Amino acid sequence: MACYRHCFIEEAAFACDLDDLADDCAGFLRLTRFWLDEYPAQVFDLQYEALVADPEDAIRRMLDFCGLLFDPACLEPREAARDELDRLRRRLRGAGVPLE
């Protein structure tokens, strides 16, 4: 893997040094554990596997935790993003902004 033979971006050492990547992961886990320990009622813990296994249930639980209502568009993020991009393009064209 080229990224581990040649470090292309020194500021992102985790991207080209496995030891640095391991240190960053350990730091992330420590920080996550801190927030879960200090503020358990204010942190929603969602396992990726649960999201993949049953996206609607996971998304509904997450939105409920945040006090937000469920919208079926949450289950189709690519569609929702494309629709929003189409709306933005129409507004920009209407304002005479060249898009190409």
Coordinates of N, CA and C in Angstrom, one line a residue:
M1 N 0.8 -1.2 0.0 CA 0.0 0.0 0.0 C 0.9 1.2 0.0
A2 N 0.7 2.0 -1.1 CA 1.6 3.2 -1.3 C 1.5 4.2 -0.1
C3 N 0.4 4.3 0.5 CA 0.3 5.4 1.6 C 1.1 5.0 2.8
Y4 N 1.5 3.8 2.9 CA 2.4 3.4 4.1 C 3.9 3.4 3.7
R5 N 4.2 3.5 2.3 CA 5.6 3.6 1.9 C 6.0 5.0 1.7
H6 N 5.0 5.9 1.4 CA 5.3 7.3 1.1 C 4.3 8.1 1.8
C7 N 4.7 9.0 2.7 CA 3.8 9.8 3.5 C 3.6 11.1 2.6
F8 N 2.4 11.2 2.1 CA 2.1 12.3 1.1 C 1.7 13.6 1.9
I9 N 1.2 13.4 3.1 CA 0.7 14.6 3.8 C 1.2 14.5 5.3
E10 N 2.3 15.2 5.6 CA 2.9 15.1 6.9 C 1.9 15.5 8.0
E11 N 1.0 16.4 7.8 CA 0.0 16.8 8.8 C -1.0 15.7 9.2
A12 N -1.1 14.7 8.3 CA -2.0 13.6 8.5 C -1.2 12.3 8.7
A13 N -0.3 12.3 9.7 CA 0.6 11.1 9.8 C -0.2 9.8 10.0
F14 N -1.4 9.9 10.6 CA -2.2 8.7 10.8 C -2.5 8.0 9.5
A15 N -2.4 8.8 8.4 CA -2.7 8.2 7.1 C -1.6 7.4 6.5
C16 N -0.4 7.5 7.1 CA 0.8 6.8 6.5 C 1.7 6.2 7.5
D17 N 1.2 6.1 8.7 CA 2.0 5.4 9.8 C 1.1 4.7 10.7
L18 N 1.2 3.3 10.6 CA 0.3 2.5 11.4 C 0.4 2.7 12.9
D19 N 1.5 3.0 13.4 CA 1.6 3.4 14.9 C 0.9 4.6 15.2
D20 N 1.0 5.6 14.3 CA 0.3 6.9 14.5 C -1.2 6.6 14.4
L21 N -1.6 5.8 13.5 CA -3.1 5.5 13.3 C -3.6 4.8 14.6
A22 N -2.8 3.9 15.1 CA -3.2 3.2 16.4 C -3.3 4.2 17.5
D23 N -2.4 5.1 17.6 CA -2.4 6.2 18.7 C -3.7 7.0 18.5
D24 N -4.0 7.4 17.3 CA -5.2 8.2 17.1 C -6.4 7.5 17.4
C25 N -6.5 6.2 17.1 CA -7.7 5.4 17.4 C -7.8 5.2 18.9
A26 N -6.7 5.0 19.6 CA -6.7 4.9 21.1 C -7.2 6.2 21.7
G27 N -6.7 7.3 21.2 CA -7.2 8.6 21.7 C -8.7 8.9 21.4
F28 N -9.1 8.5 20.3 CA -10.6 8.6 20.0 C -11.4 7.7 21.0
L29 N -10.9 6.5 21.2 CA -11.6 5.6 22.2 C -11.6 6.2 23.6
R30 N -10.5 6.8 24.0 CA -10.5 7.4 25.3 C -11.4 8.6 25.4
L31 N -11.5 9.4 24.4 CA -12.4 10.6 24.4 C -13.8 10.1 24.4
T32 N -14.1 9.1 23.6 CA -15.5 8.6 23.5 C -15.9 8.0 24.9
R33 N -15.0 7.3 25.5 CA -15.3 6.7 26.9 C -15.5 7.8 27.9
F34 N -14.7 8.9 27.8 CA -14.9 10.0 28.7 C -16.3 10.6 28.6
W35 N -16.8 10.9 27.4 CA -18.1 11.5 27.2 C -19.2 10.5 27.6
L36 N -19.0 9.2 27.3 CA -20.0 8.2 27.8 C -20.1 8.1 29.3
D37 N -18.9 8.2 30.0 CA -18.8 8.1 31.4 C -19.4 9.4 32.1
E38 N -19.0 10.5 31.6 CA -19.4 11.8 32.2 C -20.8 12.2 31.9
Y39 N -21.3 12.0 30.7 CA -22.6 12.4 30.3 C -23.4 11.3 29.7
P40 N -23.7 10.2 30.4 CA -24.3 9.1 29.7 C -25.7 9.4 29.2
A41 N -26.4 10.3 29.8 CA -27.8 10.6 29.3 C -27.8 11.5 28.1
Q42 N -26.6 12.1 27.8 CA -26.5 13.0 26.7 C -25.8 12.5 25.5
V43 N -25.4 11.2 25.5 CA -24.7 10.6 24.4 C -25.5 9.5 23.9
F44 N -25.7 9.5 22.6 CA -26.5 8.4 22.0 C -25.4 7.4 21.4
D45 N -25.4 6.2 21.9 CA -24.4 5.2 21.4 C -25.1 4.3 20.4
L46 N -24.7 4.5 19.1 CA -25.3 3.7 18.0 C -24.2 2.9 17.4
Q47 N -24.4 1.6 17.4 CA -23.4 0.7 16.8 C -23.7 0.6 15.3
Y48 N -22.6 0.7 14.6 CA -22.7 0.6 13.1 C -23.5 -0.6 12.7
E49 N -23.2 -1.8 13.3 CA -23.9 -3.0 12.9 C -25.4 -2.9 13.1
A50 N -25.9 -2.2 14.1 CA -27.3 -2.0 14.4 C -27.9 -1.1 13.2
L51 N -27.1 -0.1 12.8 CA -27.6 0.8 11.8 C -27.7 0.0 10.4
V52 N -26.8 -0.9 10.2 CA -26.8 -1.7 8.9 C -27.9 -2.7 9.0
A53 N -28.1 -3.4 10.1 CA -29.0 -4.4 10.3 C -30.5 -3.9 10.2
D54 N -30.8 -2.8 10.8 CA -32.1 -2.2 10.8 C -32.0 -0.7 10.7
P55 N -31.8 -0.1 9.6 CA -31.6 1.3 9.5 C -32.8 2.1 10.0
E56 N -34.0 1.7 9.7 CA -35.1 2.5 10.1 C -35.2 2.6 11.7
D57 N -35.1 1.4 12.3 CA -35.1 1.4 13.8 C -34.0 2.3 14.4
A58 N -32.8 2.1 13.9 CA -31.6 2.9 14.4 C -31.9 4.4 14.2
I59 N -32.3 4.8 13.0 CA -32.5 6.2 12.8 C -33.7 6.7 13.6
R60 N -34.7 6.0 13.8 CA -35.8 6.4 14.6 C -35.4 6.6 16.0
R61 N -34.6 5.7 16.6 CA -34.1 5.8 17.9 C -33.2 7.0 18.1
M62 N -32.3 7.3 17.1 CA -31.4 8.4 17.1 C -32.2 9.7 17.1
L63 N -33.2 9.8 16.2 CA -34.0 11.0 16.1 C -34.8 11.3 17.4
D64 N -35.3 10.2 17.9 CA -36.1 10.3 19.2 C -35.2 10.9 20.3
F65 N -34.0 10.3 20.4 CA -33.0 10.8 21.3 C -32.7 12.3 21.2
C66 N -32.7 12.8 19.9 CA -32.4 14.2 19.7 C -33.7 15.1 19.7
G67 N -34.8 14.4 20.0 CA -36.1 15.2 20.0 C -36.6 15.6 18.7
L68 N -36.2 14.9 17.6 CA -36.6 15.2 16.3 C -37.6 14.2 15.7
L69 N -38.4 14.6 14.8 CA -39.4 13.7 14.2 C -38.8 12.9 13.1
F70 N -39.3 11.7 12.9 CA -38.8 10.9 11.8 C -39.4 11.4 10.5
D71 N -38.6 11.3 9.5 CA -39.0 11.7 8.1 C -38.5 10.5 7.2
P72 N -39.4 10.0 6.4 CA -38.9 8.9 5.5 C -37.7 9.2 4.7
A73 N -37.5 10.5 4.4 CA -36.3 10.9 3.6 C -35.0 10.5 4.3
C74 N -35.1 10.3 5.6 CA -33.9 9.9 6.4 C -33.4 8.5 5.9
L75 N -34.3 7.7 5.4 CA -33.9 6.4 4.9 C -33.3 6.4 3.5
E76 N -33.4 7.5 2.8 CA -32.8 7.7 1.5 C -32.0 8.9 1.4
P77 N -30.8 8.9 2.1 CA -30.0 10.2 2.2 C -29.5 10.6 0.8
R78 N -29.2 9.7 -0.1 CA -28.7 10.1 -1.4 C -29.8 10.8 -2.2
E79 N -31.0 10.2 -2.1 CA -32.1 10.9 -2.8 C -32.3 12.3 -2.2
A80 N -32.3 12.4 -0.9 CA -32.6 13.7 -0.3 C -31.5 14.7 -0.7
A81 N -30.2 14.2 -0.7 CA -29.1 15.1 -1.1 C -29.2 15.5 -2.5
R82 N -29.6 14.6 -3.4 CA -29.7 14.9 -4.8 C -30.9 15.9 -5.0
D83 N -32.0 15.7 -4.3 CA -33.1 16.6 -4.4 C -32.7 18.0 -4.0
E84 N -32.0 18.1 -2.9 CA -31.5 19.4 -2.4 C -30.6 20.1 -3.4
L85 N -29.7 19.3 -4.0 CA -28.8 19.8 -5.0 C -29.5 20.3 -6.2
D86 N -30.6 19.6 -6.6 CA -31.4 20.1 -7.7 C -32.1 21.4 -7.4
R87 N -32.6 21.5 -6.2 CA -33.2 22.8 -5.7 C -32.2 23.9 -5.7
L88 N -31.0 23.7 -5.3 CA -30.0 24.7 -5.2 C -29.6 25.1 -6.6
R89 N -29.4 24.1 -7.5 CA -29.1 24.5 -8.9 C -30.2 25.4 -9.5
R90 N -31.4 25.0 -9.3 CA -32.5 25.8 -9.9 C -32.5 27.3 -9.3
R91 N -32.2 27.4 -8.0 CA -32.1 28.8 -7.4 C -30.9 29.5 -8.0
L92 N -29.8 28.9 -8.2 CA -28.6 29.5 -8.7 C -28.9 29.9 -10.2
R93 N -29.4 29.0 -11.0 CA -29.7 29.4 -12.4 C -30.7 30.6 -12.5
G94 N -31.7 30.6 -11.6 CA -32.7 31.7 -11.5 C -32.0 33.0 -11.2
A95 N -30.9 32.9 -10.5 CA -30.2 34.1 -10.1 C -29.1 34.5 -11.1
G96 N -29.0 33.7 -12.2 CA -28.1 34.0 -13.3 C -26.6 33.6 -12.9
V97 N -26.5 32.7 -12.0 CA -25.1 32.2 -11.6 C -24.7 31.1 -12.6
P98 N -23.6 31.2 -13.3 CA -23.2 30.1 -14.2 C -22.7 28.9 -13.4
L99 N -23.1 27.7 -13.8 CA -22.8 26.5 -13.0 C -21.7 25.7 -13.6
E100 N -21.3 26.0 -14.8 CA -20.3 25.2 -15.5 C -19.0 26.0 -15.6

